[in-house]
Amino acid sequence: MRVDTDDFARPCSCGKKHKIDVQEILIEAGAVEKLEEMMSDGFLKEYISPLLICDTNTYEATYDIMEDIYDRCQVVILEAEGLHADNHGVEIVEKNMEEDIDLILAVGSGTIHDISRYVAYQYRIPFVSVPTAASVDGFVSTVAAMTWDGMKKTIPAAPPICVIADTNIFAKAPKRLNASGASDLFGKYICLADWKIAHLLTGEYICKRVIRMEEQALKTVRSCIKGVAAGDEEACEELMYALILSGLAMQMIGNSRPASCAEHHMSHLWEMEVINGPLDALHGEKVSVGTMLAAREYKRIAEAVRDGKCYADPYQGMEEKLIRDTFGKKGLYEKTIEENTPDPMEMVSADRLNASLYKIADIIDEIPEVEELDKILKNGGCVRTVQDIGLTEDIIPLTMELSPYVRNRLSFMRVRKMLNIEP
Ligand SMILES: [Zn+2]
Ligand SMILES: [Zn+2]
């Protein structure tokens, strides 16, 4: 299928002029043949010195099917083992790329895309996305999620000018990767609730159309999840479409607000290794666990609200001692304070929060019940518990306290710091 990007740039009632930079999105079997045509005879013909960035696994998975494209590119193959989107990965690409590069092809999953889009932006070179798995929703994102000097950061980067998703490649990706992509989408239940609550409490900008796109992505992934787990090609294509839809939603806003909040903050916290050691888990797997933890906590609070056992106290400011004792031990105290300045909680008044509690409970009702969510994830072969990603239960309370500080973005997990819940 060809996704018509013009469709998303129509005037919108939110008042913002939504901009889509991706010119062409193809999701189908044989899409890379069309890419070869675009490069030899189509709108990519003007680029004469392309660089292809892949890793040892994605090289292996795509070489046969993309041989002609490999032949016409300078190729940098990164070692897949231990590869991260960080300074190190970027340095290797920079060291190996020739000076006259005029186009970058990212052939891989999330990490290869983050590295590629960062380099593309730094050198003002357009890039083409060739996803090798339906593993994340960031393929068309305008930001790169990078670890920079130990701190997880969202860095401005270039969106791709086109996405070439070949079903013959991504439907054959390891099931774990595609399950992880589905999990990345299920996280939208939490971040959409967070966005709606932030809008309710502070008047933060929101766009209903973008929300509807994310809800559409959620609906799609729910309907195809069993097929994805079975490796069904059509289901994987639908998953890829839903992931790209979520990515376009981010592009329309210009940041990850529509697609990432409390559930992603937990994932980022664990990646920063502030309260845990290195984890061998994929992005979506950590998001999956964050989604379950946030859902359970939000539902608990909604129930307390309806039982009349929840009320808000005035905000006490950032927990500087806690931040010092945790992030500080990793040398990240100043950076964490800096990230949280101005404090997004200063906009939240206890009065408005108390007056909004029932509305918040209604928003939380839109998240499936914990048991149902657990069942959906199980059907998709997705991970669900802290144990699944190599953590233990005792990390949960501190994860909920600290994770809101990894990003300057208002989540209900952060607002929760003002809430008292009677037993
Ligand atoms: Zn809008
Ligand atoms: Zn994500």
XYZ file of C-alpha atoms and ligand atoms in Angstrom:
425
model
C 0.000 0.000 0.000
C 1.013 3.552 -0.620
C 0.252 5.974 2.232
C -0.848 9.360 0.943
C 0.980 11.874 3.097
C -0.860 14.893 1.644
C -3.891 13.637 3.489
C -2.317 14.459 6.860
C -1.320 18.014 6.049
C -4.891 19.363 5.630
C -5.859 22.416 7.718
C -6.707 21.408 11.285
C -9.109 22.720 13.909
C -6.296 22.840 16.511
C -4.934 25.900 14.718
C -1.518 24.429 14.034
C -0.267 24.016 10.505
C 0.735 20.360 10.474
C 3.757 19.651 8.345
C 4.637 16.280 6.870
C 8.133 15.976 5.451
C 7.906 12.398 4.226
C 7.195 12.421 0.511
C 6.647 8.750 -0.159
C 5.600 5.822 2.022
C 5.427 2.343 0.540
C 4.425 -0.697 2.580
C 4.289 -3.788 0.383
C 6.046 -6.920 -0.796
C 8.717 -5.962 -3.310
C 8.970 -2.329 -2.122
C 12.784 -2.357 -2.326
C 12.568 -2.998 -6.071
C 10.654 0.265 -6.322
C 13.412 1.919 -4.281
C 15.970 0.719 -6.791
C 13.795 2.224 -9.564
C 13.521 5.523 -7.667
C 17.296 5.623 -7.317
C 18.062 4.815 -10.927
C 15.215 6.592 -12.632
C 12.876 8.280 -10.172
C 12.918 11.146 -7.677
C 16.052 9.847 -5.937
C 18.060 9.877 -9.161
C 19.655 13.227 -8.346
C 21.584 11.672 -5.451
C 24.793 10.234 -6.831
C 26.689 9.349 -3.694
C 24.418 7.451 -1.274
C 25.561 5.951 2.023
C 23.805 2.837 3.323
C 23.909 2.321 7.097
C 23.013 -1.119 8.458
C 24.185 -3.530 11.132
C 25.554 -7.060 10.870
C 22.071 -8.591 11.355
C 20.154 -6.349 8.979
C 22.914 -6.706 6.377
C 22.476 -10.464 6.600
C 18.659 -10.173 6.336
C 18.606 -7.800 3.360
C 21.707 -8.334 1.222
C 20.220 -10.917 -1.157
C 17.016 -9.023 -1.707
C 18.725 -5.604 -2.001
C 21.953 -6.527 -3.751
C 21.540 -3.921 -6.501
C 21.046 -1.191 -3.936
C 24.051 -2.281 -1.885
C 26.119 -2.218 -5.076
C 25.360 1.411 -5.775
C 25.970 2.677 -2.222
C 28.878 3.243 0.082
C 28.070 0.809 2.924
C 28.757 1.123 6.656
C 27.978 -2.063 8.597
C 27.833 -1.550 12.345
C 28.379 -4.465 14.739
C 24.870 -5.455 15.906
C 26.087 -6.880 19.195
C 25.888 -4.137 21.822
C 24.864 -1.472 19.281
C 23.164 1.579 20.803
C 21.973 4.918 19.534
C 24.732 6.870 21.268
C 27.851 9.007 20.633
C 29.832 5.879 19.900
C 27.562 4.618 17.092
C 27.535 8.078 15.505
C 31.362 8.309 15.681
C 31.805 5.025 13.813
C 29.565 6.238 10.998
C 31.323 9.619 10.850
C 34.743 7.956 10.735
C 33.741 5.709 7.859
C 31.642 7.968 5.679
C 33.092 9.646 2.617
C 32.881 13.387 2.301
C 30.682 13.668 -0.745
C 27.745 11.671 0.665
C 24.449 13.207 -0.492
C 21.849 10.638 0.673
C 21.615 8.207 3.584
C 19.734 4.911 3.501
C 18.907 3.551 6.957
C 18.503 -0.216 6.626
C 17.575 -1.568 10.034
C 15.340 -1.145 13.033
C 15.138 1.606 15.651
C 18.802 1.993 16.575
C 20.043 2.207 12.982
C 17.320 4.762 12.294
C 18.227 6.921 15.282
C 21.892 6.951 14.303
C 21.078 7.618 10.636
C 18.586 10.388 11.267
C 21.007 12.083 13.647
C 23.876 11.981 11.126
C 21.518 13.039 8.309
C 20.452 16.077 10.317
C 24.001 17.037 11.339
C 25.230 16.960 7.736
C 21.957 18.245 6.218
C 21.661 15.149 4.026
C 18.237 13.636 3.256
C 17.625 10.085 4.394
C 15.538 7.143 3.281
C 14.087 4.711 5.791
C 14.146 0.997 5.029
C 12.739 -0.652 8.172
C 13.779 -4.292 8.533
C 11.310 -5.033 11.349
C 8.023 -3.586 12.575
C 9.767 -2.887 15.854
C 9.225 0.810 16.746
C 7.030 3.737 15.763
C 9.908 6.129 15.262
C 10.806 5.434 11.623
C 9.343 8.738 10.424
C 10.062 10.643 13.629
C 11.663 14.087 13.568
C 13.630 13.388 16.733
C 16.306 10.855 17.574
C 16.184 9.071 20.940
C 19.857 8.951 21.825
C 22.016 8.298 24.858
C 24.392 11.226 24.966
C 27.129 11.134 27.629
C 24.994 8.725 29.672
C 21.832 10.835 29.612
C 18.846 9.660 27.567
C 18.022 12.551 25.292
C 15.588 13.387 22.555
C 17.620 15.219 19.952
C 16.248 17.129 16.937
C 16.913 15.119 13.792
C 15.804 14.683 10.204
C 12.681 12.769 9.238
C 13.118 10.487 6.215
C 12.109 11.779 2.797
C 10.689 8.361 2.068
C 9.909 5.079 3.799
C 10.331 1.841 1.890
C 8.916 -0.979 4.018
C 9.210 -4.287 2.196
C 6.940 -6.985 3.599
C 9.349 -9.638 2.305
C 11.875 -8.200 4.760
C 9.991 -7.048 7.868
C 7.444 -9.908 8.038
C 10.400 -12.288 8.295
C 12.027 -10.343 11.136
C 12.453 -12.201 14.444
C 9.014 -12.361 16.125
C 10.421 -10.717 19.211
C 11.102 -7.539 17.201
C 7.607 -7.276 15.721
C 6.019 -8.040 19.112
C 8.091 -5.199 20.489
C 6.662 -2.869 17.831
C 3.147 -3.859 18.846
C 4.062 -3.091 22.473
C 5.365 0.334 21.480
C 1.854 1.006 20.139
C -0.007 -0.376 23.165
C 1.892 2.217 25.200
C -0.333 4.825 23.508
C -3.118 3.932 25.944
C -1.010 5.539 28.647
C 0.545 8.466 26.813
C -2.764 9.559 25.287
C -4.324 9.564 28.763
C -1.313 11.543 30.015
C -1.673 14.102 27.231
C -5.412 14.528 27.823
C -4.869 14.923 31.571
C -2.054 17.460 31.038
C -4.347 19.413 28.701
C -7.117 19.315 31.294
C -4.864 20.508 34.143
C -2.650 23.069 32.423
C -4.272 23.884 29.091
C -1.291 22.307 27.318
C -1.721 22.261 23.529
C -3.522 19.206 22.202
C -4.753 18.153 18.756
C -7.836 15.972 18.456
C -6.954 14.869 14.960
C -3.548 13.631 16.047
C -5.184 11.856 18.997
C -7.564 10.165 16.555
C -4.603 9.004 14.449
C -3.005 7.383 17.496
C -6.339 5.831 18.436
C -6.603 4.479 14.902
C -3.098 2.996 15.265
C -4.216 1.356 18.531
C -7.332 -0.069 16.911
C -5.290 -1.458 14.046
C -2.721 -3.132 16.279
C -5.453 -4.662 18.418
C -7.070 -6.206 15.358
C -3.853 -7.609 13.879
C -1.972 -8.629 17.016
C -2.722 -12.354 16.870
C -1.674 -12.499 13.226
C 1.549 -10.656 14.034
C 2.355 -13.277 16.667
C 1.747 -15.964 14.037
C 4.030 -14.211 11.548
C 1.164 -13.581 9.106
C 2.319 -11.218 6.349
C -0.858 -9.182 6.081
C -0.991 -8.691 9.862
C 2.644 -7.567 9.912
C 1.857 -5.101 7.121
C -0.977 -3.680 9.206
C 1.319 -3.397 12.190
C 3.850 -1.520 10.057
C 1.093 0.803 8.843
C -0.008 1.492 12.443
C 3.580 2.221 13.493
C 4.052 4.651 10.627
C 0.720 6.304 11.403
C 1.921 6.893 14.962
C 5.196 8.260 13.600
C 3.308 10.654 11.316
C 1.286 11.804 14.328
C 4.561 12.752 16.015
C 5.770 14.482 12.884
C 2.554 16.531 12.734
C 3.206 17.846 16.238
C 6.967 18.130 15.802
C 7.788 16.106 18.902
C 6.941 12.792 20.557
C 4.091 14.169 22.743
C 1.405 12.061 20.994
C 3.342 8.824 21.372
C 5.444 8.892 24.513
C 4.875 9.774 28.151
C 4.861 7.900 31.501
C 5.334 4.427 29.944
C 8.318 5.606 27.871
C 9.782 7.513 30.820
C 10.089 4.212 32.698
C 11.797 2.640 29.716
C 14.220 5.576 29.493
C 14.960 5.431 33.218
C 15.911 1.752 33.004
C 18.066 2.497 29.957
C 19.938 5.129 31.959
C 20.780 2.416 34.518
C 20.224 4.718 37.494
C 18.574 2.083 39.701
C 19.309 -1.083 37.738
C 22.083 -2.748 35.770
C 22.198 -3.205 32.004
C 19.053 -4.839 30.571
C 18.917 -7.051 27.542
C 15.459 -5.856 26.464
C 14.174 -4.111 23.358
C 12.648 -0.620 23.392
C 9.080 -1.904 22.976
C 9.577 -4.561 25.642
C 10.473 -1.951 28.242
C 7.557 0.191 27.051
C 5.297 -2.851 27.429
C 6.251 -3.236 31.082
C 5.965 0.526 31.645
C 2.477 0.387 30.124
C 1.364 -2.381 32.487
C 2.804 -0.611 35.552
C 1.247 2.739 34.631
C -2.112 1.139 33.797
C -2.226 -0.633 37.160
C -1.347 2.542 39.072
C -3.719 4.795 37.104
C -6.600 2.354 37.576
C -5.872 2.194 41.314
C -6.031 5.997 41.526
C -9.235 6.196 39.439
C -10.862 3.732 41.818
C -9.745 5.738 44.871
C -11.165 8.897 43.284
C -14.557 7.238 42.859
C -14.415 5.894 46.408
C -13.793 9.438 47.634
C -10.398 8.425 48.965
C -8.168 10.576 46.793
C -7.375 14.265 47.128
C -4.609 16.617 46.061
C -2.225 18.656 48.193
C -0.285 21.687 46.947
C 2.859 20.789 45.020
C 5.965 20.492 47.178
C 8.565 21.078 44.460
C 11.076 18.662 43.008
C 12.424 15.940 45.266
C 15.987 17.227 45.140
C 17.360 14.873 47.772
C 15.883 11.850 46.027
C 17.285 13.058 42.697
C 20.714 13.582 44.269
C 20.692 10.119 45.865
C 19.774 8.391 42.611
C 20.577 10.289 39.402
C 23.341 12.040 41.359
C 25.177 8.760 41.920
C 25.480 8.468 38.126
C 26.740 12.046 37.861
C 23.383 13.113 36.430
C 22.090 15.410 39.195
C 22.708 18.715 37.378
C 21.523 17.359 34.045
C 18.324 16.052 35.632
C 17.581 19.370 37.349
C 18.333 21.177 34.117
C 15.970 18.875 32.180
C 13.216 19.665 34.705
C 13.627 23.438 34.590
C 11.118 24.988 34.339
C 9.303 22.377 36.410
C 6.229 21.259 34.421
C 4.399 20.756 37.735
C 4.408 24.475 38.518
C 1.475 24.771 36.136
C -0.636 22.342 38.176
C -2.700 23.842 40.985
C -4.114 21.659 43.772
C -7.521 23.327 43.388
C -7.761 22.617 39.695
C -6.505 19.078 40.244
C -9.076 18.423 42.994
C -11.812 19.801 40.764
C -10.646 17.617 37.856
C -10.309 14.262 39.618
C -13.539 12.771 38.257
C -12.721 13.891 34.737
C -9.288 12.307 35.135
C -10.917 9.077 36.273
C -13.048 9.181 33.116
C -9.939 9.570 30.954
C -8.329 6.630 32.769
C -11.434 4.553 31.990
C -10.402 4.682 28.316
C -7.388 2.498 29.156
C -8.362 -1.199 29.044
C -8.625 -2.938 32.409
C -5.321 -4.400 33.596
C -6.461 -7.999 33.057
C -7.627 -7.203 29.543
C -4.405 -5.381 28.668
C -2.450 -8.310 30.027
C -4.418 -10.675 27.819
C -3.935 -8.535 24.699
C -0.183 -8.403 25.257
C -0.088 -12.120 25.932
C -1.903 -12.815 22.641
C 0.757 -10.850 20.831
C 3.625 -12.671 22.478
C 4.601 -9.353 24.100
C 6.396 -9.077 27.449
C 4.311 -7.949 30.423
C 6.183 -8.055 33.721
C 9.350 -6.619 35.223
C 10.653 -10.180 35.487
C 10.241 -10.612 31.721
C 12.891 -7.937 31.160
C 15.242 -9.061 33.923
C 14.096 -6.794 36.758
C 12.472 -7.636 40.092
C 9.260 -6.364 41.720
C 11.155 -4.259 44.248
C 12.188 -1.817 41.509
C 8.576 -0.743 40.855
C 8.028 1.920 43.581
C 11.265 3.784 42.826
C 10.663 3.464 39.074
C 7.344 5.270 39.506
C 8.918 8.002 41.646
C 11.948 8.667 39.455
C 10.828 8.056 35.883
C 8.808 11.303 35.554
C 12.083 13.205 36.021
C 13.741 11.807 32.893
C 11.794 14.177 30.660
C 10.303 17.627 30.961
C 6.846 16.423 30.020
C 3.786 16.330 32.229
C 2.497 12.805 32.881
C -0.167 11.678 35.308
C 2.620 9.636 36.930
C 4.165 12.984 37.832
C 0.895 14.628 38.867
C 0.427 11.640 41.168
C 3.114 13.178 43.414
C 0.459 15.651 44.593
C -2.135 12.997 45.380
C -2.998 11.477 48.722
C -4.757 8.168 48.719
C -6.415 6.968 51.887
C -6.181 3.242 52.499
Zn -4.241 19.603 14.686
Zn 8.506 4.119 21.548
